[in-house]
């Protein structure tokens, strides 16, 4: 059993004993997905966007994006190393209208289209899988590893270089972290970095523009 808590906006999150962190902000898991990852991307202003959800986990960031897109076309590639988490998605009660689509995608073997939304979840290490994505093919990246302290390998300049490579000119990367080292690595990869929204009592999130 994965220990579950209800965050302050009523949405559930889970403890990861290996990394020693919750998967989402305890000030509001759904709120974090919507406000820090999805809303800054202004998805409705993009035509048929391609999204890359780095560290898919329970799929909250993708679910928030699909809820915003509603009847508008969008393609999402999710990358996640832990198949055990993905397998729990069908039994999880997450408060997103689109979550049934994500649950069905997992049940069907990790790829699903309903004619409007395309979702493909790939299982493996982001550092290897990112190399398979074509240059300049992605509109927005949601970058959601565990913290730089607990998961430093996914916040390196090498990873940022690859994320910069796959994004289209004008594409956006959003992440919850405002750590100086994270921002320095984003800048070293060529991104323009700015503050995202302040949610809860924490500092701002980060928006990086290619
Ligand atoms: C903070 S959680 C992501 C939460 C997720 N975005 C959601 O909405 O539920 C971080 C995720 O990164 C995954 N992860 C850790 N190392 C990874 C790696 N090298 N490659 C891909 N995923 C990794 C973990 O298994 C975990 O699911």
XYZ file of C-alpha atoms and ligand atoms in Angstrom:
237
model
C 0.000 0.000 0.000
C 1.281 3.471 -0.866
C 0.657 5.861 2.051
C -1.862 8.492 0.951
C -2.620 11.913 2.407
C -5.192 14.483 1.405
C -3.543 17.797 0.493
C -5.016 21.185 1.407
C -7.110 21.486 -1.775
C -8.707 18.079 -1.127
C -6.682 16.159 -3.739
C -4.664 13.103 -2.696
C -0.909 12.671 -2.795
C 1.379 9.808 -1.881
C 4.650 9.281 -0.019
C 7.644 7.905 -1.878
C 9.852 6.116 0.675
C 12.817 5.772 -1.704
C 13.133 9.519 -2.319
C 11.657 10.506 1.083
C 9.222 13.003 -0.431
C 5.581 13.349 -1.383
C 4.818 13.249 -5.097
C 3.015 16.610 -4.965
C 2.852 19.748 -2.858
C 0.940 19.155 0.357
C -0.478 22.692 0.004
C -2.555 21.316 -2.900
C -1.640 18.622 -5.415
C -4.226 19.581 -8.028
C -3.566 23.279 -7.486
C 0.170 22.740 -8.047
C -0.445 20.908 -11.340
C -2.790 23.575 -12.615
C -1.097 26.748 -11.366
C 2.623 25.907 -11.554
C 2.775 23.579 -14.541
C -0.206 24.056 -16.846
C -1.552 27.621 -16.628
C 1.819 29.337 -17.351
C 1.971 27.426 -20.669
C -1.184 29.134 -22.023
C -2.032 25.967 -23.915
C -5.196 27.310 -25.527
C -3.123 29.862 -27.440
C -1.154 27.024 -29.110
C -2.482 25.039 -32.074
C -2.338 21.232 -31.666
C 0.385 21.469 -29.022
C 2.779 18.657 -28.169
C 3.501 18.366 -24.439
C 6.319 16.472 -22.780
C 5.488 15.454 -19.191
C 8.864 14.640 -17.627
C 8.319 12.445 -14.544
C 4.707 11.495 -15.269
C 4.121 9.849 -11.880
C 0.381 9.726 -11.154
C -0.313 11.857 -14.238
C -1.642 14.948 -12.457
C 0.148 17.460 -14.708
C -1.104 15.753 -17.846
C -4.606 15.501 -16.364
C -4.610 19.219 -15.577
C -3.488 19.960 -19.158
C -6.188 17.745 -20.678
C -8.820 19.365 -18.468
C -7.745 22.790 -19.773
C -7.662 21.623 -23.392
C -11.101 19.936 -23.101
C -12.269 19.595 -26.733
C -9.041 21.035 -28.239
C -6.479 18.681 -29.814
C -3.295 17.952 -27.885
C -0.605 15.269 -27.867
C 1.188 14.283 -24.687
C 4.290 12.174 -24.163
C 4.741 11.122 -20.542
C 8.067 9.774 -19.274
C 8.260 7.776 -16.035
C 10.780 5.300 -14.654
C 8.540 3.588 -12.092
C 6.089 1.158 -13.626
C 4.614 0.405 -10.168
C 3.284 3.963 -9.870
C 1.767 3.835 -13.347
C 0.035 0.567 -12.514
C -1.709 2.211 -9.541
C -3.288 4.948 -11.666
C -6.417 2.926 -12.558
C -7.175 2.489 -8.820
C -6.541 6.138 -7.953
C -9.286 8.667 -7.359
C -7.796 11.935 -8.667
C -10.073 14.976 -9.077
C -9.621 15.684 -12.798
C -12.327 15.324 -15.444
C -9.790 13.760 -17.826
C -8.406 11.246 -15.332
C -10.588 8.449 -16.753
C -8.793 8.921 -20.089
C -5.402 8.532 -18.376
C -6.648 5.479 -16.471
C -7.866 3.932 -19.717
C -4.511 4.691 -21.379
C -2.706 2.755 -18.627
C -5.149 -0.157 -18.870
C -4.712 -0.264 -22.664
C -0.919 -0.519 -22.463
C 0.255 3.107 -22.294
C -0.934 4.576 -25.607
C -4.407 5.946 -26.304
C -6.168 8.362 -28.636
C -9.790 9.497 -28.581
C -9.455 11.485 -31.813
C -8.750 14.733 -29.915
C -6.213 13.767 -27.271
C -3.217 11.503 -27.891
C -1.361 10.167 -24.885
C 1.729 7.996 -24.945
C 3.486 6.996 -21.730
C 7.019 5.675 -22.040
C 8.669 3.803 -19.190
C 12.352 4.289 -18.500
C 14.991 6.778 -17.460
C 14.310 10.291 -18.755
C 18.017 10.792 -19.359
C 17.957 8.056 -22.016
C 14.423 8.451 -23.380
C 14.769 12.168 -24.034
C 17.396 11.348 -26.680
C 14.686 9.643 -28.776
C 12.616 12.858 -29.096
C 13.163 14.884 -32.278
C 14.681 18.361 -32.042
C 12.239 21.314 -32.043
C 9.180 19.025 -31.810
C 7.693 19.951 -28.410
C 5.664 23.023 -27.403
C 5.817 22.668 -23.616
C 7.720 20.626 -21.048
C 6.459 19.928 -17.536
C 9.610 19.205 -15.501
C 8.564 17.500 -12.270
C 11.290 15.337 -10.670
C 11.659 14.994 -6.923
C 13.640 17.870 -5.401
C 17.154 18.812 -6.563
C 18.404 17.606 -3.183
C 16.796 14.150 -3.480
C 17.010 13.635 -7.243
C 19.948 15.768 -8.470
C 20.474 13.633 -11.586
C 17.387 15.065 -13.293
C 18.278 18.742 -12.753
C 21.680 18.756 -14.454
C 22.771 20.971 -17.313
C 22.901 17.858 -19.512
C 19.189 17.224 -18.945
C 18.402 20.920 -19.467
C 20.375 20.854 -22.739
C 18.249 17.986 -24.000
C 14.997 19.694 -22.936
C 16.131 22.857 -24.718
C 16.915 20.825 -27.840
C 13.475 19.187 -28.071
C 11.516 22.411 -27.513
C 10.376 24.556 -30.419
C 11.526 28.164 -30.555
C 9.185 29.994 -28.176
C 8.387 26.778 -26.340
C 8.081 26.800 -22.561
C 9.336 24.666 -19.723
C 7.550 24.929 -16.372
C 8.730 23.537 -13.061
C 7.858 23.971 -9.384
C 11.463 24.603 -8.320
C 13.020 28.034 -8.014
C 16.361 26.683 -6.720
C 19.310 28.777 -7.814
C 21.186 25.738 -9.160
C 18.166 24.756 -11.266
C 17.855 28.215 -12.746
C 21.604 28.412 -13.407
C 21.496 25.122 -15.296
C 18.477 26.257 -17.310
C 20.302 29.462 -18.242
C 23.464 27.543 -19.136
C 21.357 25.464 -21.543
C 20.162 28.639 -23.256
C 16.778 29.274 -21.620
C 15.440 32.660 -20.579
C 14.229 32.182 -17.007
C 11.478 34.015 -15.140
C 9.365 33.633 -12.029
C 6.189 31.625 -12.206
C 3.317 32.047 -9.766
C 3.784 31.923 -5.972
C 1.403 29.313 -4.610
C 0.980 28.533 -0.937
C 3.731 30.040 1.202
C 6.597 28.830 -0.955
C 8.688 30.885 -3.392
C 7.777 31.261 -7.056
C 7.809 28.422 -9.541
C 9.975 28.769 -12.667
C 9.078 29.390 -16.295
C 11.885 28.855 -18.826
C 11.469 30.093 -22.390
C 13.358 28.727 -25.353
C 7.543 14.471 -8.040
S 7.156 12.934 -8.777
C 6.232 13.397 -10.211
C 4.770 13.632 -9.945
C 3.963 13.619 -11.215
N 4.328 14.672 -12.137
C 2.488 13.630 -10.960
O 1.782 14.505 -11.443
O 2.009 12.731 -10.252
C 8.691 12.473 -9.537
C 8.610 11.245 -10.436
O 9.871 11.075 -11.078
C 10.062 9.684 -11.286
N 11.489 9.493 -11.607
C 12.535 9.469 -10.750
N 13.697 9.300 -11.408
C 13.367 9.211 -12.740
C 14.136 9.033 -13.929
N 15.477 8.927 -13.889
N 13.483 8.990 -15.108
C 12.129 9.089 -15.147
N 11.347 9.271 -14.048
C 11.974 9.327 -12.850
C 9.584 9.085 -10.009
O 9.304 7.703 -10.151
C 8.332 9.925 -9.719
O 7.189 9.331 -10.240
